[in-house]
Tab-separated table of C-alpha atoms in Angstrom:
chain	number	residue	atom	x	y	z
A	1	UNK	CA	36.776	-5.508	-31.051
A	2	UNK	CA	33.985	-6.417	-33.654
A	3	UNK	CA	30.895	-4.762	-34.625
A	4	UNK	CA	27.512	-5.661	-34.822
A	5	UNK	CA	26.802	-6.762	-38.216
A	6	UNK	CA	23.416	-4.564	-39.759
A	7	UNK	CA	21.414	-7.805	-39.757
A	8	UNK	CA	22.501	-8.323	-35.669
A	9	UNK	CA	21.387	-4.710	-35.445
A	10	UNK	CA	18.086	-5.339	-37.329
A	11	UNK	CA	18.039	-8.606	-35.211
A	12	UNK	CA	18.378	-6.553	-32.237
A	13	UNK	CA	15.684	-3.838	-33.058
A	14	UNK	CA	13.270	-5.921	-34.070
A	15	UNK	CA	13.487	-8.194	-30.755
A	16	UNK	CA	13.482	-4.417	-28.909
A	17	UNK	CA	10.325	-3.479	-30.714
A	18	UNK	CA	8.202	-6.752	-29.856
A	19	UNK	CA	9.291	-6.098	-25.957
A	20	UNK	CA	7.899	-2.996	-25.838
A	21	UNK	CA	4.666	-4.396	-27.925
A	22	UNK	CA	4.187	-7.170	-25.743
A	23	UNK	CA	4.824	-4.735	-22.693
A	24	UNK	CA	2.005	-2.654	-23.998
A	25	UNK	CA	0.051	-5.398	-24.544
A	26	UNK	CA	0.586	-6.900	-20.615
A	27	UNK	CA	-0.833	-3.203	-19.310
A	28	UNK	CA	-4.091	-3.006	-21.544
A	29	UNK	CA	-4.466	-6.882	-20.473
A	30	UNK	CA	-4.236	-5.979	-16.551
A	31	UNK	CA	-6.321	-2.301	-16.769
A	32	UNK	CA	-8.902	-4.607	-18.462
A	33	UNK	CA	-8.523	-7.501	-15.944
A	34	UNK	CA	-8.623	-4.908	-12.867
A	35	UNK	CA	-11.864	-3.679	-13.658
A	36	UNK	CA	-13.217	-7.091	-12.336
A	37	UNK	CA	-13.070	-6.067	-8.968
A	38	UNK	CA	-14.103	-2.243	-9.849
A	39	UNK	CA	-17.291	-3.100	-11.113
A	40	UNK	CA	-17.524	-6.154	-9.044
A	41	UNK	CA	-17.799	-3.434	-5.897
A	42	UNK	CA	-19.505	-0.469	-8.213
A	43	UNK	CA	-22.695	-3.149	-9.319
A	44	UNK	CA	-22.843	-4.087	-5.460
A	45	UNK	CA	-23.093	-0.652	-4.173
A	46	UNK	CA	-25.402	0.187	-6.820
A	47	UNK	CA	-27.302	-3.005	-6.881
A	48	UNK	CA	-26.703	-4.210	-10.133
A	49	UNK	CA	-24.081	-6.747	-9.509
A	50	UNK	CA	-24.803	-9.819	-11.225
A	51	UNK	CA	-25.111	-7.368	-14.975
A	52	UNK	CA	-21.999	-5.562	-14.154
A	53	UNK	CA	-19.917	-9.009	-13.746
A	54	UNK	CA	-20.917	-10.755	-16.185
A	55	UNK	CA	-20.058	-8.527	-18.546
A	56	UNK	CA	-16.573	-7.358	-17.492
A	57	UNK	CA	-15.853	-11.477	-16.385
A	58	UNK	CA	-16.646	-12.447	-19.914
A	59	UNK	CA	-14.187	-9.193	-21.209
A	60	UNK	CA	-11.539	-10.387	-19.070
A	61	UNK	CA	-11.512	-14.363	-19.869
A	62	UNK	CA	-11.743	-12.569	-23.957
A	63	UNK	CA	-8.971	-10.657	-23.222
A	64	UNK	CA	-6.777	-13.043	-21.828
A	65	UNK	CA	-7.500	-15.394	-24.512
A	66	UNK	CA	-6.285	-12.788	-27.018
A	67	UNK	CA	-3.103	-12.033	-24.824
A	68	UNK	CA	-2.333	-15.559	-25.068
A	69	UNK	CA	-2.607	-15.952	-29.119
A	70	UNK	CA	-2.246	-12.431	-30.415
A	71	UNK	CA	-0.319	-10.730	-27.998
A	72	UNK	CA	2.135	-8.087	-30.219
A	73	UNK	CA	-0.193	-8.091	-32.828
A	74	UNK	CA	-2.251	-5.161	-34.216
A	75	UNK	CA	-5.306	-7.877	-33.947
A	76	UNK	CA	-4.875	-7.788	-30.046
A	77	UNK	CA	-4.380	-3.858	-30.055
A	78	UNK	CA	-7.259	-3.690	-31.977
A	79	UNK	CA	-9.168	-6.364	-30.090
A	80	UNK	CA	-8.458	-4.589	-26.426
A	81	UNK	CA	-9.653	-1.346	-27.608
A	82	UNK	CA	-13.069	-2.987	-27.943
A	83	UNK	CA	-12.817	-4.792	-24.477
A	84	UNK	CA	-11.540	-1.715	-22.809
A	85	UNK	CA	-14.952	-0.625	-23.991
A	86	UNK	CA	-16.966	-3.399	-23.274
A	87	UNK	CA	-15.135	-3.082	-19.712
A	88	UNK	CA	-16.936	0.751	-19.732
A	89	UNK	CA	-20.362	-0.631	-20.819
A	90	UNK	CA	-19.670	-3.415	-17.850
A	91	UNK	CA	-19.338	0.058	-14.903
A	92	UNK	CA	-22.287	1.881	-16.536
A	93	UNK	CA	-24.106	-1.090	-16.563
A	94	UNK	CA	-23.241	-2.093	-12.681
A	95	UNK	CA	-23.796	1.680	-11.573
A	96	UNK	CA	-27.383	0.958	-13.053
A	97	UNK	CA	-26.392	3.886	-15.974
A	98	UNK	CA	-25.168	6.525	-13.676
A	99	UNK	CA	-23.472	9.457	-15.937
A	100	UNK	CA	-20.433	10.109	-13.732
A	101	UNK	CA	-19.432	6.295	-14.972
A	102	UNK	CA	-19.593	7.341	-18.490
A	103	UNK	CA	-15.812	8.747	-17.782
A	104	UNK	CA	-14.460	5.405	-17.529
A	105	UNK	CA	-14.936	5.368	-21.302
A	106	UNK	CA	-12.808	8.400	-21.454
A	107	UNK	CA	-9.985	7.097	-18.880
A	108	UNK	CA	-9.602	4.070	-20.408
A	109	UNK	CA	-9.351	5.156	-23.991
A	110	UNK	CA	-6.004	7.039	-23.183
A	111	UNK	CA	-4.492	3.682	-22.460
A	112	UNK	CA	-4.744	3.290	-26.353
A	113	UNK	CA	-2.536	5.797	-26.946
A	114	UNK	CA	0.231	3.182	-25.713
A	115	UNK	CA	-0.086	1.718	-29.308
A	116	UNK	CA	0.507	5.163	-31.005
A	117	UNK	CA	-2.248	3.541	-33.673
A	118	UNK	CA	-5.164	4.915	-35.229
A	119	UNK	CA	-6.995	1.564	-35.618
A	120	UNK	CA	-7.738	0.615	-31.741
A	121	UNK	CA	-9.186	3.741	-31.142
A	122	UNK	CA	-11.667	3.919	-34.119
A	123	UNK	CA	-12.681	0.690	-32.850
A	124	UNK	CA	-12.973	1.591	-29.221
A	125	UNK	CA	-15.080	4.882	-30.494
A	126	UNK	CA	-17.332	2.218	-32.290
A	127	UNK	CA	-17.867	-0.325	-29.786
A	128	UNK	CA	-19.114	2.240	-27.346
A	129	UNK	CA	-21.420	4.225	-29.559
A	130	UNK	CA	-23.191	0.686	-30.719
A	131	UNK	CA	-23.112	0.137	-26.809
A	132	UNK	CA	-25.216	3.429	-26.155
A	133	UNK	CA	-27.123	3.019	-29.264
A	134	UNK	CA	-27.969	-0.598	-28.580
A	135	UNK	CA	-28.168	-0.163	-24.941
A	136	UNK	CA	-30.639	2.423	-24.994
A	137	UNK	CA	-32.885	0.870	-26.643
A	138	UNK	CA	-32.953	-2.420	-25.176
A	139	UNK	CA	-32.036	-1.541	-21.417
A	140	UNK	CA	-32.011	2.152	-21.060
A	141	UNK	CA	-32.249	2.088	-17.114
A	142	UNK	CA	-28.643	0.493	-17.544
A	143	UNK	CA	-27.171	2.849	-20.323
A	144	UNK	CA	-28.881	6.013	-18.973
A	145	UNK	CA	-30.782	4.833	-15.420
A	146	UNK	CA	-29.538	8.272	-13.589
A	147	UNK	CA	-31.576	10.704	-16.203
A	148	UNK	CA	-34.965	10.524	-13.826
A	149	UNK	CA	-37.462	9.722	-16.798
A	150	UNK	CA	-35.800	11.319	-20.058
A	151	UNK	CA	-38.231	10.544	-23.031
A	152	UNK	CA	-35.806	10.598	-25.677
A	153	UNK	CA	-32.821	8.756	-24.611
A	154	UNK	CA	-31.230	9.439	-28.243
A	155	UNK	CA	-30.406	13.267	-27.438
A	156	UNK	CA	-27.790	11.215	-24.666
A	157	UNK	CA	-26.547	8.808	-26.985
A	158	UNK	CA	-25.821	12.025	-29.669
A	159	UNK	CA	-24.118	13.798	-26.767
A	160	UNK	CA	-21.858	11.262	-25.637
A	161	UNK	CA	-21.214	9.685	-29.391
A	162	UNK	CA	-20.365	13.202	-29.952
A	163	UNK	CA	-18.071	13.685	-27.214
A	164	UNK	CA	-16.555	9.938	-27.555
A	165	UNK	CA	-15.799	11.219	-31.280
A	166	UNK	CA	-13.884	14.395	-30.720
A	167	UNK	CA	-11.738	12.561	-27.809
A	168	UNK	CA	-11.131	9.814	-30.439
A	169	UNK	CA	-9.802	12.380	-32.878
A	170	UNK	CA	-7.511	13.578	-30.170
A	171	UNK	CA	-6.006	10.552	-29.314
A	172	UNK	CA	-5.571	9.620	-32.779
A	173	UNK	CA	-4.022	12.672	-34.073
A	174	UNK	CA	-1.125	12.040	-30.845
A	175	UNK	CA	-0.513	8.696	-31.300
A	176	UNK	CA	0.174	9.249	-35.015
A	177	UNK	CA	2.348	12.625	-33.541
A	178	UNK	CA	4.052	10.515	-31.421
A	179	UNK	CA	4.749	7.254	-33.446
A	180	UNK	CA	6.382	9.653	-36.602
């Protein structure tokens, strides 16, 4: 009987440890590619269909092009927790800015916790305030359509930057729980 040498351990671990990166990897890649056909049937309920594909179609083909060259990297962790974002501007866009889609940002930010890393999260917290920033000042019916006339559309954005901030904070402090 022989034993594993330390560097055929090492060997071993390190292998185990870009599995389970690339497996991470493969479900942020198919939550992002499966809201094609989420917003594809929220934008034509809500009549903004066209908007609402475009945007998650172009996140998905980015996405996949990251898989493919930076899958296991902290560049693709980092990269997806932008598109899962861009997926959530993509729904609030397609529901023509309803507030009950503003949850998707929340839903899909927990999926970053997979990667028990500060990093994606920061970046998925910025992405979607520039969105709602941005957004409401260039097309506020699709960022905040629902609010029936709401003069200053910055009181939402403040709310929801707010609360996108204090669920980032969350998620950080248990994925760095979790990964020590």
């Amino acid at each position: 009987m022989t034993l594993d040498s330390s560097e055929d351990q090492v060997t071993m671990k390190s292998h185990t440890a870009e599995f389970f990166k690339s497996k991470r990897d493969r479900i942020v890649l198919n939550v992002v590619l499966a809201q094609v056909p989420i917003v594809g049937v929220i934008g034509a309920l809500c009549g903004h269909l066209v908007v609402g594909l475009t945007i998650a179609g172009v996140a998905a083909a980015l996405c996949a092009a990251g898989y493919a060259s930076a899958r296991g990297t902290r560049l693709f962790r980092v990269y997806a927790g932008a598109l899962l974002m861009v997926d959530s501007a993509a729904l609030i866009a397609a529901s023509g800015g309803q507030t009950v889609m503003h949850f998707h940002v929340f839903i899909v930010m927990t999926f970053l916790l997979l990667y028990f890393d500060w990093l994606p999260i920061v970046v998925a917290t910025v992405t979607i305030v520039l969105h709602h920033a941005v957004g409401s000042l260039l097309f506020p019916q699709l960022v905040f359509g629902d609010m029936g006339g709401l003069r200053n559309t910055w009181i939402m954005v403040f709310i929801h930057a707010v609360a996108v901030v204090f669920e980032a904070a969350a998620a950080i402090y248990v994925a760095l729980r979790v990964r020590n």
